[in-house]
PDB file of C-alpha atoms and ligand atoms in Angstrom:
ATOM      1  CA  MET A   1    -139.134 155.920   1.414  1.00  0.00           C
ATOM      2  CA  LYS A   2    -136.823 154.842  -1.793  1.00  0.00           C
ATOM      3  CA  MET A   3    -138.113 153.987  -5.611  1.00  0.00           C
ATOM      4  CA  ILE A   4    -136.348 150.877  -6.857  1.00  0.00           C
ATOM      5  CA  VAL A   5    -135.675 150.684 -10.386  1.00  0.00           C
ATOM      6  CA  ALA A   6    -134.445 148.090 -11.732  1.00  0.00           C
ATOM      7  CA  VAL A   7    -134.805 146.889 -15.429  1.00  0.00           C
ATOM      8  CA  VAL A   8    -133.852 143.164 -15.484  1.00  0.00           C
ATOM      9  CA  ARG A   9    -133.375 140.065 -18.251  1.00  0.00           C
ATOM     10  CA  ASP A  10    -136.840 139.161 -19.017  1.00  0.00           C
ATOM     11  CA  GLU A  11    -136.138 135.037 -18.277  1.00  0.00           C
ATOM     12  CA  TYR A  12    -135.603 136.324 -14.804  1.00  0.00           C
ATOM     13  CA  ALA A  13    -139.420 138.714 -14.203  1.00  0.00           C
ATOM     14  CA  SER A  14    -141.567 136.231 -13.233  1.00  0.00           C
ATOM     15  CA  HIS A  15    -138.714 134.712 -10.582  1.00  0.00           C
ATOM     16  CA  LEU A  16    -138.607 138.058  -8.900  1.00  0.00           C
ATOM     17  CA  THR A  17    -142.280 138.965  -8.571  1.00  0.00           C
ATOM     18  CA  GLU A  18    -142.761 136.516  -6.879  1.00  0.00           C
ATOM     19  CA  ALA A  19    -140.011 137.070  -4.664  1.00  0.00           C
ATOM     20  CA  LEU A  20    -141.049 139.884  -3.937  1.00  0.00           C
ATOM     21  CA  THR A  21    -144.945 139.966  -3.411  1.00  0.00           C
ATOM     22  CA  ARG A  22    -143.546 136.697  -0.478  1.00  0.00           C
ATOM     23  CA  LYS A  23    -141.667 139.257   0.715  1.00  0.00           C
ATOM     24  CA  GLY A  24    -144.606 142.045   1.013  1.00  0.00           C
ATOM     25  CA  PHE A  25    -143.267 144.744  -1.692  1.00  0.00           C
ATOM     26  CA  GLY A  26    -145.377 146.237  -3.936  1.00  0.00           C
ATOM     27  CA  ALA A  27    -144.154 146.486  -7.802  1.00  0.00           C
ATOM     28  CA  THR A  28    -145.116 147.318 -11.245  1.00  0.00           C
ATOM     29  CA  LYS A  29    -143.539 145.843 -14.055  1.00  0.00           C
ATOM     30  CA  LEU A  30    -142.696 148.073 -17.122  1.00  0.00           C
ATOM     31  CA  ALA A  31    -142.079 145.919 -20.968  1.00  0.00           C
ATOM     32  CA  SER A  32    -139.267 147.289 -21.965  1.00  0.00           C
ATOM     33  CA  THR A  33    -136.615 147.181 -24.297  1.00  0.00           C
ATOM     34  CA  GLY A  34    -132.639 147.746 -23.845  1.00  0.00           C
ATOM     35  CA  GLY A  35    -131.148 150.222 -26.303  1.00  0.00           C
ATOM     36  CA  PHE A  36    -128.063 148.577 -27.106  1.00  0.00           C
ATOM     37  CA  LEU A  37    -129.037 144.862 -28.315  1.00  0.00           C
ATOM     38  CA  LYS A  38    -132.925 145.824 -28.520  1.00  0.00           C
ATOM     39  CA  ALA A  39    -134.111 142.671 -26.848  1.00  0.00           C
ATOM     40  CA  GLY A  40    -136.935 143.082 -25.055  1.00  0.00           C
ATOM     41  CA  ASN A  41    -136.609 143.812 -20.589  1.00  0.00           C
ATOM     42  CA  THR A  42    -138.226 144.163 -17.899  1.00  0.00           C
ATOM     43  CA  THR A  43    -138.408 147.068 -16.273  1.00  0.00           C
ATOM     44  CA  PHE A  44    -139.774 146.944 -11.973  1.00  0.00           C
ATOM     45  CA  LEU A  45    -140.643 149.796  -9.911  1.00  0.00           C
ATOM     46  CA  ILE A  46    -140.690 149.380  -6.187  1.00  0.00           C
ATOM     47  CA  GLY A  47    -141.757 151.138  -3.579  1.00  0.00           C
ATOM     48  CA  VAL A  48    -140.065 150.500  -0.450  1.00  0.00           C
ATOM     49  CA  PRO A  49    -139.628 151.945   3.476  1.00  0.00           C
ATOM     50  CA  ALA A  50    -135.713 153.127   3.216  1.00  0.00           C
ATOM     51  CA  GLY A  51    -135.434 150.484   6.004  1.00  0.00           C
ATOM     52  CA  GLN A  52    -136.335 147.170   3.578  1.00  0.00           C
ATOM     53  CA  LEU A  53    -133.894 148.940   1.149  1.00  0.00           C
ATOM     54  CA  ASP A  54    -131.349 146.546   1.928  1.00  0.00           C
ATOM     55  CA  ASP A  55    -133.989 143.307   1.854  1.00  0.00           C
ATOM     56  CA  ALA A  56    -135.520 144.860  -1.949  1.00  0.00           C
ATOM     57  CA  LEU A  57    -131.484 144.889  -3.170  1.00  0.00           C
ATOM     58  CA  ALA A  58    -130.883 141.396  -2.010  1.00  0.00           C
ATOM     59  CA  THR A  59    -133.632 140.048  -3.302  1.00  0.00           C
ATOM     60  CA  ILE A  60    -132.916 141.388  -6.553  1.00  0.00           C
ATOM     61  CA  LYS A  61    -129.239 139.773  -6.495  1.00  0.00           C
ATOM     62  CA  ALA A  62    -130.473 136.330  -5.514  1.00  0.00           C
ATOM     63  CA  THR A  63    -132.974 135.870  -8.495  1.00  0.00           C
ATOM     64  CA  CYS A  64    -131.053 138.181 -10.885  1.00  0.00           C
ATOM     65  CA  PRO A  65    -127.622 136.586 -12.250  1.00  0.00           C
ATOM     66  CA  ALA A  66    -125.642 138.135 -14.205  1.00  0.00           C
ATOM     67  CA  LYS A  67    -124.535 135.780 -17.549  1.00  0.00           C
ATOM     68  CA  ARG A  68    -123.231 136.854 -20.925  1.00  0.00           C
ATOM     69  CA  SER A  69    -125.150 137.230 -23.642  1.00  0.00           C
ATOM     70  CA  ILE A  70    -124.969 135.820 -27.552  1.00  0.00           C
ATOM     71  CA  LYS A  71    -126.509 137.108 -29.919  1.00  0.00           C
ATOM     72  CA  GLY A  72    -126.580 136.865 -33.196  1.00  0.00           C
ATOM     73  CA  ASP A  73    -127.031 140.572 -35.774  1.00  0.00           C
ATOM     74  CA  LEU A  74    -124.531 142.323 -33.629  1.00  0.00           C
ATOM     75  CA  THR A  75    -123.821 144.703 -36.732  1.00  0.00           C
ATOM     76  CA  PHE A  76    -124.998 147.815 -35.056  1.00  0.00           C
ATOM     77  CA  ALA A  77    -123.526 147.588 -32.494  1.00  0.00           C
ATOM     78  CA  GLU A  78    -119.569 146.462 -34.457  1.00  0.00           C
ATOM     79  CA  GLY A  79    -117.805 149.192 -33.401  1.00  0.00           C
ATOM     80  CA  ALA A  80    -118.181 149.131 -29.529  1.00  0.00           C
ATOM     81  CA  LEU A  81    -118.076 145.444 -29.822  1.00  0.00           C
ATOM     82  CA  LYS A  82    -114.810 145.497 -31.897  1.00  0.00           C
ATOM     83  CA  SER A  83    -113.491 148.043 -29.402  1.00  0.00           C
ATOM     84  CA  ALA A  84    -114.159 145.587 -26.635  1.00  0.00           C
ATOM     85  CA  ALA A  85    -112.530 142.867 -28.672  1.00  0.00           C
ATOM     86  CA  ALA A  86    -109.430 144.964 -28.637  1.00  0.00           C
ATOM     87  CA  ASN A  87    -109.168 144.820 -25.504  1.00  0.00           C
ATOM     88  CA  PRO A  88    -107.635 141.855 -23.211  1.00  0.00           C
ATOM     89  CA  GLY A  89    -110.523 141.197 -20.895  1.00  0.00           C
ATOM     90  CA  GLN A  90    -113.410 142.558 -22.148  1.00  0.00           C
ATOM     91  CA  SER A  91    -116.220 140.731 -24.147  1.00  0.00           C
ATOM     92  CA  ALA A  92    -115.408 138.965 -27.647  1.00  0.00           C
ATOM     93  CA  PRO A  93    -117.093 139.972 -30.910  1.00  0.00           C
ATOM     94  CA  GLY A  94    -120.793 138.947 -31.219  1.00  0.00           C
ATOM     95  CA  ALA A  95    -121.009 138.368 -26.925  1.00  0.00           C
ATOM     96  CA  VAL A  96    -121.323 140.628 -24.372  1.00  0.00           C
ATOM     97  CA  ASP A  97    -122.089 140.529 -20.984  1.00  0.00           C
ATOM     98  CA  VAL A  98    -125.664 141.604 -20.038  1.00  0.00           C
ATOM     99  CA  SER A  99    -126.598 142.124 -16.204  1.00  0.00           C
ATOM    100  CA  GLY A 100    -129.232 140.511 -14.063  1.00  0.00           C
ATOM    101  CA  ALA A 101    -130.644 143.855 -12.848  1.00  0.00           C
ATOM    102  CA  THR A 102    -129.510 147.324 -13.394  1.00  0.00           C
ATOM    103  CA  VAL A 103    -130.373 148.788 -10.557  1.00  0.00           C
ATOM    104  CA  PHE A 104    -131.587 152.758  -9.878  1.00  0.00           C
ATOM    105  CA  VAL A 105    -132.512 154.019  -6.509  1.00  0.00           C
ATOM    106  CA  LEU A 106    -134.155 157.649  -6.480  1.00  0.00           C
ATOM    107  CA  ASP A 107    -135.932 158.913  -3.066  1.00  0.00           C
ATOM    108  CA  VAL A 108    -139.251 159.695  -2.750  1.00  0.00           C
ATOM    109  CA  GLU A 109    -140.790 162.798  -1.947  1.00  0.00           C
ATOM    110  CA  ARG A 110    -144.033 161.543  -0.494  1.00  0.00           C
ATOM    111  CA  MET A 111    -146.488 158.255  -1.816  1.00  0.00           C
ATOM    112  CA  ILE A 112    -149.456 159.149  -1.943  1.00  0.00           C
ATOM    113  CA  LYS A 113    -152.669 156.242  -2.764  1.00  0.00           C
ATOM    114  CA  VAL A 114    -156.092 158.180  -3.554  1.00  0.00           C
TER     115      VAL A 114
HETATM  116  P1  2BA B 201    -128.811 147.192 -23.980  1.00  0.00           P
HETATM  117  O1  2BA B 201    -129.012 148.264 -23.418  1.00  0.00           O
HETATM  118  O2  2BA B 201    -129.234 146.229 -24.219  1.00  0.00           O
HETATM  119  O3  2BA B 201    -127.270 146.555 -23.002  1.00  0.00           O
HETATM  120  C1  2BA B 201    -127.401 145.145 -23.438  1.00  0.00           C
HETATM  121  C2  2BA B 201    -125.906 145.219 -23.324  1.00  0.00           C
HETATM  122  O4  2BA B 201    -125.276 145.404 -24.075  1.00  0.00           O
HETATM  123  C3  2BA B 201    -125.037 145.491 -21.855  1.00  0.00           C
HETATM  124  O5  2BA B 201    -125.163 145.241 -20.454  1.00  0.00           O
HETATM  125  C4  2BA B 201    -123.187 145.942 -21.932  1.00  0.00           C
HETATM  126  O6  2BA B 201    -122.798 144.451 -21.403  1.00  0.00           O
HETATM  127  C5  2BA B 201    -123.941 146.119 -23.136  1.00  0.00           C
HETATM  128  N1  2BA B 201    -123.665 147.475 -23.979  1.00  0.00           N
HETATM  129  C6  2BA B 201    -124.426 148.141 -23.631  1.00  0.00           C
HETATM  130  N2  2BA B 201    -123.920 149.430 -24.040  1.00  0.00           N
HETATM  131  C7  2BA B 201    -123.096 149.568 -24.845  1.00  0.00           C
HETATM  132  C8  2BA B 201    -121.921 150.095 -25.236  1.00  0.00           C
HETATM  133  N3  2BA B 201    -122.723 151.304 -25.761  1.00  0.00           N
HETATM  134  N4  2BA B 201    -120.840 149.230 -26.048  1.00  0.00           N
HETATM  135  C9  2BA B 201    -120.736 148.083 -25.543  1.00  0.00           C
HETATM  136  N5  2BA B 201    -121.374 147.234 -25.197  1.00  0.00           N
HETATM  137  C10 2BA B 201    -122.571 148.111 -24.567  1.00  0.00           C
HETATM  138  P2  2BA B 201    -126.164 145.563 -19.820  1.00  0.00           P
HETATM  139  O7  2BA B 201    -125.214 147.322 -18.912  1.00  0.00           O
HETATM  140  O8  2BA B 201    -125.761 144.685 -17.895  1.00  0.00           O
HETATM  141  O9  2BA B 201    -127.491 146.512 -19.120  1.00  0.00           O
HETATM  142  C11 2BA B 201    -128.136 145.661 -19.194  1.00  0.00           C
HETATM  143  C12 2BA B 201    -129.905 146.436 -19.496  1.00  0.00           C
HETATM  144  O10 2BA B 201    -129.896 147.720 -18.810  1.00  0.00           O
HETATM  145  C13 2BA B 201    -129.458 147.170 -21.052  1.00  0.00           C
HETATM  146  O11 2BA B 201    -129.631 146.350 -22.174  1.00  0.00           O
HETATM  147  C14 2BA B 201    -130.628 148.601 -20.755  1.00  0.00           C
HETATM  148  O12 2BA B 201    -130.930 147.834 -21.192  1.00  0.00           O
HETATM  149  C15 2BA B 201    -130.315 148.224 -19.155  1.00  0.00           C
HETATM  150  N6  2BA B 201    -129.483 149.591 -18.936  1.00  0.00           N
HETATM  151  C16 2BA B 201    -128.250 149.587 -18.496  1.00  0.00           C
HETATM  152  N7  2BA B 201    -127.632 150.497 -18.365  1.00  0.00           N
HETATM  153  C17 2BA B 201    -128.646 151.327 -18.470  1.00  0.00           C
HETATM  154  C18 2BA B 201    -128.175 153.242 -18.196  1.00  0.00           C
HETATM  155  N8  2BA B 201    -127.387 153.488 -17.609  1.00  0.00           N
HETATM  156  N9  2BA B 201    -129.108 153.606 -18.422  1.00  0.00           N
HETATM  157  C19 2BA B 201    -131.000 152.941 -18.464  1.00  0.00           C
HETATM  158  N10 2BA B 201    -130.981 151.788 -18.599  1.00  0.00           N
HETATM  159  C20 2BA B 201    -130.210 151.027 -18.626  1.00  0.00           C
END
């Protein structure tokens, strides 16, 4: 069994919930906040049989496309953004590329329901 921990942009959370439910996956949603942008996101805990991991990951990929995020007040992250601006090909100041989902996959020793 595997545990998927997926930090998802808030705007995709309900679509992902629907897609997972349609496919019979169980999920728990937690309200979370990104450490850098300090904006709300949603963290999904999805326990899946190992054989269904790829299907669950494909579902996340299909429903959570990456996007550029423009944020007015990035002064708290000024240093990091200046360094990005100094490197061609990276984001301009005031904008960062935010993944649709940041996904971690963990091994689960046991799942028990009582
Ligand atoms: P945030 O921490 O708010 O980060 C939003 C976006 O800001 C990141 O997008 C990245 O493009 C940029 N960013 C983050 N830290 C940065 C830094 N120190 N310098 C320059 N730019 C930085 P993503 O990487 O797609 O991350 C989206 C969200 O996923 C994050 O929101 C955070 O909530 C979560 N996340 C990302 N990496 C993580 C990790 N290693 N562990 C736990 N959560 C993570």
